[in-house]
C-alpha cells in the first residue's frame, strides 16, 4: 500500500460513535418518547423496583403487598406446562437463541435493559375488572412487573414507549375508524393494527375461553402466544409474559442474522462483479492473476488491475494501488480501472492516458491528499517489445529462460497520480524477447515482514523468491499462488495490505 500523506479528515458523527443510532423500525422521537413516558407514569399500577423492598410491592394507595418469588422461573423460561389454560407452545424452538448470543450481536429488544430492570407490560383491555390480577405479577427476580393500562388503541399508542417489553391485547377490541361491519371481515384486525404499530414488541393475544382456533390464528399472524381471558392466574401470566419477551428477542435475532447473511451475499456478488474480466481474445499471451484484499471478510480492496487487447493487436496491461485499503479506496480503484479501460480502448496511452486518469482521480476522490500509484505496459503485437509507464509504482519483474528474473528499469518513474498537478510520465521502451514472463504486482507483495523482526521482504527478496520458484518449475496460476502463500507465511499470518499480482506469459 502506498503510504498516505498524513491528513485530518472530518468523521461523520455516526461513524465516530458520537451520534445516537436511529431506532430500527418506527422508534419514537426524543420529544415524543418523553411525552409518552410522562403519560405512561400516570397509568402504571406499580412503582419502580428500586423503591420497593425485595419481595414486596406497593399498590396505588401506597400499601405494601407481599409478592413471593416464583421458584424455578427465569428469563430462559421453560415451556413445560404452558399449554395449560390455553397458552400455545407453537414456535418454542425459536426461543433457543440464548441471551448471550443476542447480546454478542448487539441486538436489543425494545425496553431491554439490565437484569435488574423490571419488565413493563402494556395491557390493552376495555374491561376495567381485568386490571387487578396484573398488579401482583412478579418478574423472574420476584420484583413487580410494571403495568400500564389502555382502554383502546388510541390510549395505547400514547403509552407505547421504548421501555415496554410486552403488549397484552384483547383481540376482540374494535379498530379506531372502522365500522363494525368492516371489522367483522377480519377478526384479527385489531391485532394486525397493533403489530404494525409496534413491530419490535412482544405481543400476547387475549381471547375468549374455548376460542383456541382464533388464538392459534393470532400466533400465525404474529403474536408470540395467546391466553384465555377467563382462565388467567398470576403465576401462569407471569411465565407467559417472560416467555413472549424471550421469544420475540429470539425471533429478532434470527431475523437480523438472516438479513445480515443476505446482505453479505449481495455484497459478495457485487464485489465479484467489479473484478475485471481480461479482454485478450485473439492474443497468444497467457494471463493469470491473484488478488487478496487486506480488509477482513472483503473481496475487493484499493488495488486494481486490468488487461485488454486493442484492434491493432497491442496488449495493454495495468496494475494500480489507491492509498489506503478501505471501502472508499476500493470504490475509487474500480473507477480508475474502468476509466483506464475506456481510455485505452479509445486509443490513449502513455503520458496522455495517465494525465486523463489523474483528472478522474482529482474529481472522484474525497480528499485532496488521496493518491494512487500505477504501472502500465503496452506490449507490441509481435510480443517482443513493450512501452512502460510508472507513476510511483514498483517496476514489473521479467523472467526469461536464458537469464535470471530481474526488475525492469525504473529510472524514469514518475510521481503517483494526484500528487503533482501537470506532472509528466515518460514512456520507456523495453525489449522483452521471444519467450518471457512478465509479472506486475502491488507493494502489498513486498511490504510483508520476514519473521518476528521489523525487516520486510522488499523487492530484492521478492526477486530471489520468484527465481527459486521458477527453478522449481512453477508457472502461471501455480507460481502466483505459491508466491502469495510464501509471502503470507514469512509475514507470520495474514497480510494487512491489499495484494494484487498479474502474470503475462509469451511462449512461442
mmCIF file of C-alpha atoms in Angstrom, residues 398-406 432-437:
data_model
loop_
_atom_site.group_PDB
_atom_site.id
_atom_site.type_symbol
_atom_site.label_atom_id
_atom_site.label_comp_id
_atom_site.label_asym_id
_atom_site.label_seq_id
_atom_site.Cartn_x
_atom_site.Cartn_y
_atom_site.Cartn_z
ATOM 1 C CA UNK A 398 10.580 -10.094 -16.156
ATOM 2 C CA UNK A 399 11.781 -13.686 -16.383
ATOM 3 C CA UNK A 400 13.348 -15.341 -19.471
ATOM 4 C CA UNK A 401 14.519 -18.930 -19.940
ATOM 5 C CA UNK A 402 18.136 -17.873 -20.640
ATOM 6 C CA UNK A 403 18.673 -15.455 -17.736
ATOM 7 C CA UNK A 404 17.598 -14.919 -14.081
ATOM 8 C CA UNK A 405 14.451 -12.994 -13.284
ATOM 9 C CA UNK A 406 15.009 -9.267 -12.771
ATOM 10 C CA UNK A 432 11.149 -8.469 -23.997
ATOM 11 C CA UNK A 433 12.483 -11.143 -26.339
ATOM 12 C CA UNK A 434 10.879 -14.201 -27.897
ATOM 13 C CA UNK A 435 9.872 -16.034 -24.693
ATOM 14 C CA UNK A 436 9.201 -14.350 -21.368
ATOM 15 C CA UNK A 437 7.024 -13.994 -18.276
#
